[in-house]
mmCIF file of C-alpha atoms in Angstrom:
data_model
loop_
_atom_site.group_PDB
_atom_site.id
_atom_site.type_symbol
_atom_site.label_atom_id
_atom_site.label_comp_id
_atom_site.label_asym_id
_atom_site.label_seq_id
_atom_site.Cartn_x
_atom_site.Cartn_y
_atom_site.Cartn_z
ATOM 1 C CA MET A 1 14.495 26.274 13.859
ATOM 2 C CA SER A 2 17.727 26.044 11.894
ATOM 3 C CA LEU A 3 17.654 23.430 9.177
ATOM 4 C CA PRO A 4 20.485 20.968 8.569
ATOM 5 C CA THR A 5 22.472 21.440 5.383
ATOM 6 C CA THR A 6 22.835 17.725 4.662
ATOM 7 C CA ALA A 7 20.692 14.632 5.169
ATOM 8 C CA ARG A 8 21.195 10.885 4.886
ATOM 9 C CA GLU A 9 19.388 8.878 2.251
ATOM 10 C CA TYR A 10 19.412 5.313 0.947
ATOM 11 C CA SER A 11 19.800 4.706 -2.777
ATOM 12 C CA TYR A 12 20.597 2.008 -5.321
ATOM 13 C CA PRO A 13 23.811 2.510 -7.323
ATOM 14 C CA GLN A 14 22.354 -0.349 -9.350
ATOM 15 C CA LEU A 15 19.239 -2.485 -9.095
ATOM 16 C CA GLY A 16 19.326 -6.242 -8.657
ATOM 17 C CA SER A 17 18.855 -6.726 -4.915
ATOM 18 C CA PHE A 18 17.983 -4.752 -1.804
ATOM 19 C CA GLU A 19 21.473 -5.759 -0.637
ATOM 20 C CA ASN A 20 22.739 -3.091 -3.068
ATOM 21 C CA LEU A 21 21.325 -0.333 -0.858
ATOM 22 C CA VAL A 22 23.858 2.258 0.233
ATOM 23 C CA VAL A 23 23.446 5.215 2.577
ATOM 24 C CA ARG A 24 24.983 8.567 1.725
ATOM 25 C CA ASP A 25 24.895 12.229 2.736
ATOM 26 C CA VAL A 26 23.254 14.598 0.263
ATOM 27 C CA PRO A 27 22.847 18.403 0.295
ATOM 28 C CA LEU A 28 19.590 19.644 1.817
ATOM 29 C CA ASN A 29 18.094 22.720 0.185
ATOM 30 C CA PRO A 30 15.269 24.883 1.570
ATOM 31 C CA PRO A 31 11.850 24.390 -0.051
ATOM 32 C CA LYS A 32 10.906 26.349 -3.166
ATOM 33 C CA ALA A 33 7.818 28.567 -3.266
ATOM 34 C CA THR A 34 5.207 25.782 -3.572
ATOM 35 C CA GLN A 35 7.132 23.069 -1.723
ATOM 36 C CA VAL A 36 7.131 21.735 1.830
ATOM 37 C CA LEU A 37 10.192 20.341 3.605
ATOM 38 C CA VAL A 38 9.323 17.325 5.741
ATOM 39 C CA LYS A 39 11.365 15.534 8.386
ATOM 40 C CA VAL A 40 10.627 11.865 7.715
ATOM 41 C CA HIS A 41 9.834 9.953 10.895
ATOM 42 C CA ALA A 42 8.805 6.544 9.521
ATOM 43 C CA VAL A 43 8.714 4.603 6.249
ATOM 44 C CA SER A 44 6.782 1.387 5.639
ATOM 45 C CA LEU A 45 7.716 -1.283 3.102
ATOM 46 C CA GLN A 46 5.661 -2.786 0.274
ATOM 47 C CA VAL A 47 6.140 -5.879 -1.864
ATOM 48 C CA ARG A 48 6.551 -3.357 -4.683
ATOM 49 C CA ASP A 49 9.772 -2.167 -3.007
ATOM 50 C CA LEU A 50 11.199 -5.686 -3.231
ATOM 51 C CA MET A 51 10.150 -6.047 -6.873
ATOM 52 C CA ILE A 52 11.729 -2.717 -7.781
ATOM 53 C CA SER A 53 14.955 -3.611 -5.970
ATOM 54 C CA SER A 54 15.280 -6.790 -8.034
ATOM 55 C CA GLY A 55 14.386 -5.093 -11.316
ATOM 56 C CA GLN A 56 11.158 -7.092 -11.688
ATOM 57 C CA TYR A 57 8.729 -4.179 -11.514
ATOM 58 C CA PRO A 58 7.478 -2.680 -14.798
ATOM 59 C CA GLY A 59 8.590 0.800 -15.759
ATOM 60 C CA SER A 60 11.814 2.748 -15.616
ATOM 61 C CA THR A 61 13.548 4.277 -12.608
ATOM 62 C CA PRO A 62 15.945 7.225 -12.277
ATOM 63 C CA PRO A 63 19.661 6.591 -11.669
ATOM 64 C CA ASN A 64 20.631 6.036 -8.022
ATOM 65 C CA LEU A 65 16.987 5.454 -7.128
ATOM 66 C CA VAL A 66 15.917 6.395 -3.607
ATOM 67 C CA PRO A 67 13.447 3.611 -2.674
ATOM 68 C CA CYS A 68 10.074 3.405 -0.916
ATOM 69 C CA SER A 69 6.763 5.144 -1.405
ATOM 70 C CA ASP A 70 5.145 5.273 2.032
ATOM 71 C CA MET A 71 6.118 7.745 4.730
ATOM 72 C CA ALA A 72 4.913 9.836 7.627
ATOM 73 C CA GLY A 73 6.687 12.882 8.924
ATOM 74 C CA GLU A 74 6.667 16.397 10.312
ATOM 75 C CA VAL A 75 6.639 19.646 8.371
ATOM 76 C CA VAL A 76 9.750 21.676 9.234
ATOM 77 C CA ALA A 77 9.637 24.458 6.603
ATOM 78 C CA VAL A 78 7.321 25.717 3.863
ATOM 79 C CA GLY A 79 7.834 27.728 0.704
ATOM 80 C CA GLU A 80 6.733 31.339 0.508
ATOM 81 C CA SER A 81 3.540 30.525 -1.457
ATOM 82 C CA VAL A 82 2.369 27.702 0.809
ATOM 83 C CA THR A 83 -0.568 28.596 3.061
ATOM 84 C CA GLU A 84 -2.139 25.235 3.952
ATOM 85 C CA TRP A 85 0.836 23.801 5.875
ATOM 86 C CA ALA A 86 2.927 25.022 8.793
ATOM 87 C CA PRO A 87 5.924 23.695 10.749
ATOM 88 C CA GLY A 88 4.837 21.003 13.180
ATOM 89 C CA ASP A 89 2.050 19.588 10.992
ATOM 90 C CA ARG A 90 2.054 15.771 10.786
ATOM 91 C CA VAL A 91 1.715 14.575 7.204
ATOM 92 C CA CYS A 92 1.918 11.719 4.734
ATOM 93 C CA ALA A 93 2.702 12.128 1.045
ATOM 94 C CA ASN A 94 0.421 10.562 -1.535
ATOM 95 C CA PHE A 95 1.899 7.578 -3.415
ATOM 96 C CA MET A 96 1.666 9.532 -6.689
ATOM 97 C CA LEU A 97 2.569 13.105 -5.868
ATOM 98 C CA ASP A 98 0.465 14.590 -8.668
ATOM 99 C CA LYS A 99 -2.629 12.339 -8.528
ATOM 100 C CA LEU A 100 -5.028 14.807 -6.962
ATOM 101 C CA HIS A 101 -8.318 13.302 -8.184
ATOM 102 C CA ASP A 102 -9.424 10.386 -10.384
ATOM 103 C CA GLU A 103 -7.699 11.476 -13.584
ATOM 104 C CA GLN A 104 -4.650 9.428 -14.599
ATOM 105 C CA THR A 105 -2.012 10.533 -17.111
ATOM 106 C CA ASP A 106 1.538 9.573 -18.047
ATOM 107 C CA GLN A 107 2.750 12.635 -16.150
ATOM 108 C CA ILE A 108 0.923 11.495 -13.017
ATOM 109 C CA ASN A 109 2.419 8.004 -13.402
ATOM 110 C CA ASP A 110 5.858 9.612 -13.460
ATOM 111 C CA SER A 111 5.250 11.027 -9.959
ATOM 112 C CA ALA A 112 4.990 7.574 -8.310
ATOM 113 C CA LEU A 113 7.388 7.595 -5.361
ATOM 114 C CA GLY A 114 10.116 4.986 -5.080
ATOM 115 C CA GLY A 115 9.768 3.942 -8.724
ATOM 116 C CA ALA A 116 9.396 6.446 -11.526
ATOM 117 C CA ALA A 117 10.326 9.160 -9.015
ATOM 118 C CA HIS A 118 12.795 9.096 -6.140
ATOM 119 C CA GLY A 119 11.259 7.795 -2.931
ATOM 120 C CA VAL A 120 11.164 8.528 0.762
ATOM 121 C CA LEU A 121 13.837 6.456 2.525
ATOM 122 C CA VAL A 122 15.514 9.699 3.550
ATOM 123 C CA GLU A 123 15.846 11.841 6.661
ATOM 124 C CA TYR A 124 14.357 14.942 4.981
ATOM 125 C CA ARG A 125 12.519 15.427 1.701
ATOM 126 C CA THR A 126 10.727 18.237 -0.086
ATOM 127 C CA PHE A 127 7.252 17.568 -1.476
ATOM 128 C CA PRO A 128 4.810 19.613 -3.537
ATOM 129 C CA ALA A 129 2.355 21.149 -1.078
ATOM 130 C CA HIS A 130 -0.562 19.616 -3.007
ATOM 131 C CA SER A 131 0.719 16.054 -2.459
ATOM 132 C CA LEU A 132 0.442 16.019 1.337
ATOM 133 C CA VAL A 133 -2.400 14.883 3.599
ATOM 134 C CA ARG A 134 -2.847 15.351 7.321
ATOM 135 C CA ILE A 135 -2.304 12.294 9.554
ATOM 136 C CA PRO A 136 -5.281 11.201 11.716
ATOM 137 C CA GLY A 137 -4.576 12.417 15.225
ATOM 138 C CA HIS A 138 -4.823 9.028 16.912
ATOM 139 C CA LEU A 139 -2.090 7.407 14.801
ATOM 140 C CA SER A 140 1.635 7.321 15.520
ATOM 141 C CA TYR A 141 4.128 8.123 12.776
ATOM 142 C CA GLU A 142 4.882 4.415 12.420
ATOM 143 C CA GLU A 143 1.199 3.566 12.027
ATOM 144 C CA ALA A 144 0.542 6.448 9.640
ATOM 145 C CA SER A 145 3.458 5.430 7.408
ATOM 146 C CA THR A 146 1.490 2.302 6.454
ATOM 147 C CA LEU A 147 -1.351 4.262 4.848
ATOM 148 C CA PRO A 148 -0.286 5.682 1.436
ATOM 149 C CA CYS A 149 -0.063 2.486 -0.636
ATOM 150 C CA ALA A 150 -1.929 -0.447 0.926
ATOM 151 C CA ALA A 151 -4.620 1.499 2.751
ATOM 152 C CA VAL A 152 -5.459 3.968 -0.022
ATOM 153 C CA THR A 153 -5.475 1.150 -2.582
ATOM 154 C CA ALA A 154 -7.876 -0.884 -0.450
ATOM 155 C CA TYR A 155 -10.047 2.179 0.117
ATOM 156 C CA SER A 156 -10.106 2.880 -3.629
ATOM 157 C CA ALA A 157 -11.074 -0.722 -4.339
ATOM 158 C CA LEU A 158 -13.796 -1.190 -1.763
ATOM 159 C CA VAL A 159 -15.083 2.190 -0.618
ATOM 160 C CA GLY A 160 -13.931 5.089 -2.756
ATOM 161 C CA GLY A 161 -14.377 3.590 -6.218
ATOM 162 C CA TYR A 162 -17.187 3.196 -8.727
ATOM 163 C CA GLU A 163 -18.934 0.413 -6.812
ATOM 164 C CA GLN A 164 -18.813 0.556 -3.034
ATOM 165 C CA VAL A 165 -18.878 -2.621 -0.986
ATOM 166 C CA LYS A 166 -22.021 -2.727 1.130
ATOM 167 C CA ALA A 167 -23.660 -4.582 3.989
ATOM 168 C CA GLY A 168 -24.595 -8.099 2.963
ATOM 169 C CA ASP A 169 -21.808 -8.481 0.391
ATOM 170 C CA THR A 170 -19.299 -11.308 0.655
ATOM 171 C CA VAL A 171 -15.720 -10.304 -0.100
ATOM 172 C CA LEU A 172 -12.849 -12.728 -0.737
ATOM 173 C CA ILE A 173 -9.522 -11.184 0.290
ATOM 174 C CA GLN A 174 -6.148 -12.650 -0.610
ATOM 175 C CA GLY A 175 -3.611 -12.168 2.168
ATOM 176 C CA THR A 176 -3.715 -10.930 5.731
ATOM 177 C CA GLY A 177 -2.490 -7.341 5.540
ATOM 178 C CA GLY A 178 -5.700 -6.356 7.281
ATOM 179 C CA VAL A 179 -6.530 -3.083 5.526
ATOM 180 C CA SER A 180 -8.907 -4.469 2.891
ATOM 181 C CA MET A 181 -10.586 -6.526 5.574
ATOM 182 C CA TYR A 182 -11.068 -3.467 7.765
ATOM 183 C CA PHE A 183 -12.901 -1.519 5.047
ATOM 184 C CA ALA A 184 -15.008 -4.544 4.118
ATOM 185 C CA VAL A 185 -15.981 -5.310 7.722
ATOM 186 C CA ALA A 186 -16.633 -1.623 8.456
ATOM 187 C CA SER A 187 -19.052 -1.606 5.511
ATOM 188 C CA GLY A 188 -20.950 -4.587 6.895
ATOM 189 C CA ALA A 189 -19.621 -7.182 4.450
ATOM 190 C CA THR A 190 -18.747 -10.796 5.218
ATOM 191 C CA CYS A 191 -15.032 -11.488 4.702
ATOM 192 C CA ILE A 192 -13.374 -14.684 3.524
ATOM 193 C CA VAL A 193 -9.593 -14.450 3.905
ATOM 194 C CA LEU A 194 -6.904 -16.552 2.192
ATOM 195 C CA SER A 195 -3.409 -17.222 3.507
ATOM 196 C CA SER A 196 -0.819 -19.993 3.564
ATOM 197 C CA SER A 197 -0.258 -19.505 7.317
ATOM 198 C CA ASP A 198 -2.636 -20.751 9.989
ATOM 199 C CA GLU A 199 -1.090 -18.278 12.444
ATOM 200 C CA LYS A 200 -1.858 -15.376 10.109
ATOM 201 C CA LEU A 201 -5.387 -16.692 9.623
ATOM 202 C CA LYS A 202 -5.885 -16.648 13.397
ATOM 203 C CA VAL A 203 -5.023 -12.956 13.328
ATOM 204 C CA ALA A 204 -7.474 -12.433 10.461
ATOM 205 C CA THR A 205 -10.207 -14.081 12.509
ATOM 206 C CA ARG A 206 -9.491 -11.776 15.432
ATOM 207 C CA LEU A 207 -9.737 -8.804 13.084
ATOM 208 C CA GLY A 208 -13.173 -9.766 11.863
ATOM 209 C CA ALA A 209 -12.885 -12.393 9.112
ATOM 210 C CA ALA A 210 -15.990 -14.593 9.098
ATOM 211 C CA HIS A 211 -14.217 -17.425 7.260
ATOM 212 C CA VAL A 212 -10.555 -18.264 6.616
ATOM 213 C CA ILE A 213 -8.979 -20.642 4.098
ATOM 214 C CA ASN A 214 -5.420 -21.966 4.057
ATOM 215 C CA TYR A 215 -4.696 -22.172 0.340
ATOM 216 C CA ARG A 216 -1.849 -24.647 0.865
ATOM 217 C CA THR A 217 -4.033 -27.206 2.574
ATOM 218 C CA THR A 218 -7.047 -26.242 0.434
ATOM 219 C CA PRO A 219 -5.587 -25.549 -3.020
ATOM 220 C CA GLU A 220 -9.054 -25.552 -4.604
ATOM 221 C CA TRP A 221 -10.054 -22.587 -2.481
ATOM 222 C CA ALA A 222 -12.490 -21.309 -5.094
ATOM 223 C CA ASP A 223 -14.639 -24.386 -4.498
ATOM 224 C CA GLU A 224 -14.525 -23.729 -0.758
ATOM 225 C CA ALA A 225 -15.514 -20.088 -1.295
ATOM 226 C CA ARG A 226 -18.511 -21.209 -3.343
ATOM 227 C CA ARG A 227 -19.447 -23.725 -0.652
ATOM 228 C CA LEU A 228 -19.306 -21.007 1.996
ATOM 229 C CA THR A 229 -21.675 -18.908 -0.129
ATOM 230 C CA HIS A 230 -24.050 -21.857 -0.735
ATOM 231 C CA GLY A 231 -22.960 -22.149 -4.355
ATOM 232 C CA ARG A 232 -23.623 -18.535 -5.298
ATOM 233 C CA GLY A 233 -20.037 -17.296 -5.270
ATOM 234 C CA VAL A 234 -18.593 -14.225 -3.614
ATOM 235 C CA ASP A 235 -19.686 -10.736 -4.616
ATOM 236 C CA ARG A 236 -16.167 -9.408 -4.767
ATOM 237 C CA VAL A 237 -12.568 -10.599 -4.920
ATOM 238 C CA VAL A 238 -9.618 -8.443 -3.871
ATOM 239 C CA GLU A 239 -6.951 -9.971 -6.132
ATOM 240 C CA VAL A 240 -3.371 -9.287 -5.041
ATOM 241 C CA VAL A 241 -1.449 -12.147 -6.695
ATOM 242 C CA GLY A 242 -2.258 -11.788 -10.383
ATOM 243 C CA ASN A 243 -2.286 -14.317 -13.194
ATOM 244 C CA ALA A 244 -1.252 -17.223 -10.951
ATOM 245 C CA THR A 245 -4.551 -17.027 -9.018
ATOM 246 C CA LEU A 246 -6.838 -15.136 -11.382
ATOM 247 C CA ALA A 247 -8.493 -18.273 -12.796
ATOM 248 C CA ARG A 248 -9.530 -19.349 -9.284
ATOM 249 C CA SER A 249 -10.780 -15.850 -8.551
ATOM 250 C CA PHE A 250 -12.973 -16.101 -11.642
ATOM 251 C CA ALA A 251 -14.293 -19.426 -10.338
ATOM 252 C CA ALA A 252 -14.964 -18.025 -6.858
ATOM 253 C CA VAL A 253 -16.871 -14.885 -7.878
ATOM 254 C CA ARG A 254 -20.613 -14.910 -8.570
ATOM 255 C CA TYR A 255 -22.230 -14.096 -11.904
ATOM 256 C CA GLY A 256 -22.180 -10.323 -12.249
ATOM 257 C CA GLY A 257 -19.609 -9.994 -9.460
ATOM 258 C CA SER A 258 -16.513 -7.826 -9.255
ATOM 259 C CA ILE A 259 -12.782 -8.485 -9.195
ATOM 260 C CA ASP A 260 -10.489 -5.690 -8.022
ATOM 261 C CA ILE A 261 -6.938 -6.386 -9.211
ATOM 262 C CA ILE A 262 -4.551 -4.535 -6.925
ATOM 263 C CA GLY A 263 -1.331 -6.558 -7.066
ATOM 264 C CA LEU A 264 0.936 -8.807 -9.093
ATOM 265 C CA LEU A 265 2.758 -10.850 -6.481
ATOM 266 C CA SER A 266 3.133 -13.693 -8.962
ATOM 267 C CA GLY A 267 5.072 -11.414 -11.274
ATOM 268 C CA MET A 268 4.623 -11.712 -15.010
ATOM 269 C CA ALA A 269 3.078 -15.210 -14.896
ATOM 270 C CA PRO A 270 1.442 -16.592 -18.083
ATOM 271 C CA PRO A 271 -1.759 -14.665 -18.853
ATOM 272 C CA VAL A 272 -5.217 -15.972 -18.061
ATOM 273 C CA ASP A 273 -8.164 -15.853 -20.482
ATOM 274 C CA ILE A 274 -9.880 -12.792 -19.041
ATOM 275 C CA ILE A 275 -12.232 -12.042 -21.935
ATOM 276 C CA THR A 276 -14.163 -15.321 -21.883
ATOM 277 C CA HIS A 277 -14.698 -15.175 -18.131
ATOM 278 C CA ALA A 278 -15.633 -11.495 -18.201
ATOM 279 C CA ILE A 279 -18.243 -12.007 -20.924
ATOM 280 C CA PHE A 280 -19.899 -15.237 -19.824
ATOM 281 C CA LYS A 281 -19.966 -14.408 -16.105
ATOM 282 C CA GLN A 282 -20.735 -10.713 -16.789
ATOM 283 C CA LEU A 283 -17.904 -9.698 -14.479
ATOM 284 C CA LYS A 284 -16.744 -6.225 -13.590
ATOM 285 C CA ILE A 285 -12.924 -6.312 -13.578
ATOM 286 C CA ARG A 286 -11.065 -3.258 -12.356
ATOM 287 C CA GLY A 287 -7.355 -2.661 -12.173
ATOM 288 C CA ILE A 288 -6.347 -0.360 -9.326
ATOM 289 C CA TYR A 289 -3.053 1.478 -9.039
ATOM 290 C CA VAL A 290 -3.303 3.158 -5.631
ATOM 291 C CA GLY A 291 -5.479 6.275 -5.297
ATOM 292 C CA SER A 292 -5.651 10.038 -5.245
ATOM 293 C CA VAL A 293 -5.001 12.766 -2.704
ATOM 294 C CA ALA A 294 -8.777 13.302 -2.517
ATOM 295 C CA GLN A 295 -9.340 9.621 -1.682
ATOM 296 C CA PHE A 296 -6.503 9.691 0.860
ATOM 297 C CA LYS A 297 -8.144 12.615 2.655
ATOM 298 C CA ALA A 298 -11.546 10.911 2.597
ATOM 299 C CA MET A 299 -10.032 7.686 3.941
ATOM 300 C CA ASN A 300 -8.330 9.560 6.773
ATOM 301 C CA ARG A 301 -11.665 11.090 7.764
ATOM 302 C CA LEU A 302 -13.086 7.580 7.956
ATOM 303 C CA LEU A 303 -10.146 6.387 10.062
ATOM 304 C CA ALA A 304 -10.451 9.394 12.380
ATOM 305 C CA ALA A 305 -14.136 8.579 12.899
ATOM 306 C CA HIS A 306 -13.170 5.053 14.000
ATOM 307 C CA ALA A 307 -10.257 5.937 16.267
ATOM 308 C CA ALA A 308 -10.200 2.490 17.855
ATOM 309 C CA THR A 309 -8.949 1.146 14.523
ATOM 310 C CA ARG A 310 -5.185 1.168 14.102
ATOM 311 C CA PRO A 311 -2.967 -0.291 11.369
ATOM 312 C CA ILE A 312 -1.107 -3.455 12.307
ATOM 313 C CA VAL A 313 2.643 -2.871 12.573
ATOM 314 C CA ASP A 314 4.512 -6.159 12.762
ATOM 315 C CA ARG A 315 8.029 -4.860 13.404
ATOM 316 C CA VAL A 316 9.954 -1.579 13.428
ATOM 317 C CA PHE A 317 13.594 -1.342 12.315
ATOM 318 C CA PRO A 318 15.927 1.623 12.909
ATOM 319 C CA PHE A 319 17.058 3.644 9.893
ATOM 320 C CA GLU A 320 20.559 2.200 10.142
ATOM 321 C CA GLU A 321 19.112 -1.317 9.660
ATOM 322 C CA ALA A 322 16.992 -0.603 6.593
ATOM 323 C CA PRO A 323 18.499 -3.480 4.550
ATOM 324 C CA ALA A 324 17.566 -5.866 7.388
ATOM 325 C CA ALA A 325 13.984 -4.586 7.161
ATOM 326 C CA PHE A 326 13.940 -5.458 3.449
ATOM 327 C CA ALA A 327 15.315 -8.925 4.235
ATOM 328 C CA TYR A 328 12.672 -9.477 6.903
ATOM 329 C CA MET A 329 9.961 -8.381 4.478
ATOM 330 C CA ALA A 330 11.284 -10.779 1.841
ATOM 331 C CA ARG A 331 10.944 -13.754 4.228
ATOM 332 C CA GLN A 332 7.178 -13.093 4.397
ATOM 333 C CA GLU A 333 6.959 -13.980 8.071
ATOM 334 C CA HIS A 334 5.236 -10.742 9.041
ATOM 335 C CA VAL A 335 1.589 -10.102 9.883
ATOM 336 C CA GLY A 336 0.852 -6.485 9.133
ATOM 337 C CA LYS A 337 3.401 -3.912 8.040
ATOM 338 C CA VAL A 338 7.184 -3.696 8.284
ATOM 339 C CA VAL A 339 8.291 -0.176 9.221
ATOM 340 C CA ILE A 340 11.613 1.675 9.280
ATOM 341 C CA ARG A 341 11.886 4.383 11.952
ATOM 342 C CA VAL A 342 13.882 7.163 10.290
ATOM 343 C CA ALA A 343 13.882 9.786 13.025
ATOM 344 C CA ALA A 344 14.893 8.696 16.515
ATOM 345 C CA ALA A 345 12.148 8.889 19.127
ATOM 346 C CA GLU A 346 12.244 12.188 21.049
#
């Protein structure tokens, strides 16, 4: 197979808005000895991508940033020292290219795609061979592109971390992305799901939520969560908003319970008194910034063992309409993931 010499990619000449995205042709070089060249088939969007585009995400970015962290694609060439991959293999790249296991360093942070490092909204990209994982066979490229950020983060929080959710636990989940709920339900836990949309809550119920709460019509949702648990409080909260909801999460969780903080949708809202709550309720509070290659592989084995389970893809946009995909994501009308199809269907 002859490789193209150029490829299209999206980038930001300057941050401030996803409307600043431009597409350009860039030279395409063959992979170096320990690299793998991948034809990107699909890219999924995260709220993080919107925050980075507007300059609201912490940390620095390289000039002319190529956005997005989550992709699925096909190996088209490998470097001379690569033995574990071959052309035709279907792969995803880990969110942090160099996070192989649990250890976290500044250098590993600098390998976070679509932020500290250039991302994946490209037709072709080289990756370190160690950063790739094999896609479960039952998933399409579009479905697999949803895994690296949301799915691995949820797996790290609920299954692959220091304290695994178990049968009999009650887990309060903010939002209706579906991945956290899948791991909780698969572990035998009872799920309480929050959303501002009754339509999204109907989907959550179909996916296995035992209880749903509309936080617009029930703003004191922590009280409702305690009522649903007969005053005990939930065992675990998957916190995706941040300081704007953290006080209610503290109120909803039981004494000795856990709060997994995996998002900051509220941005840099005024801080909440964490220390007092943590001490007097004996809480376990864990911040989670995605996961490792090892966790990604373990999660994919779990997904492959439950082949009836598939990620929810709300809508797929063609590569040429990537800015429209960002705009659709920003309107928050989706249930599930927003995906950009990079390679045309064959």
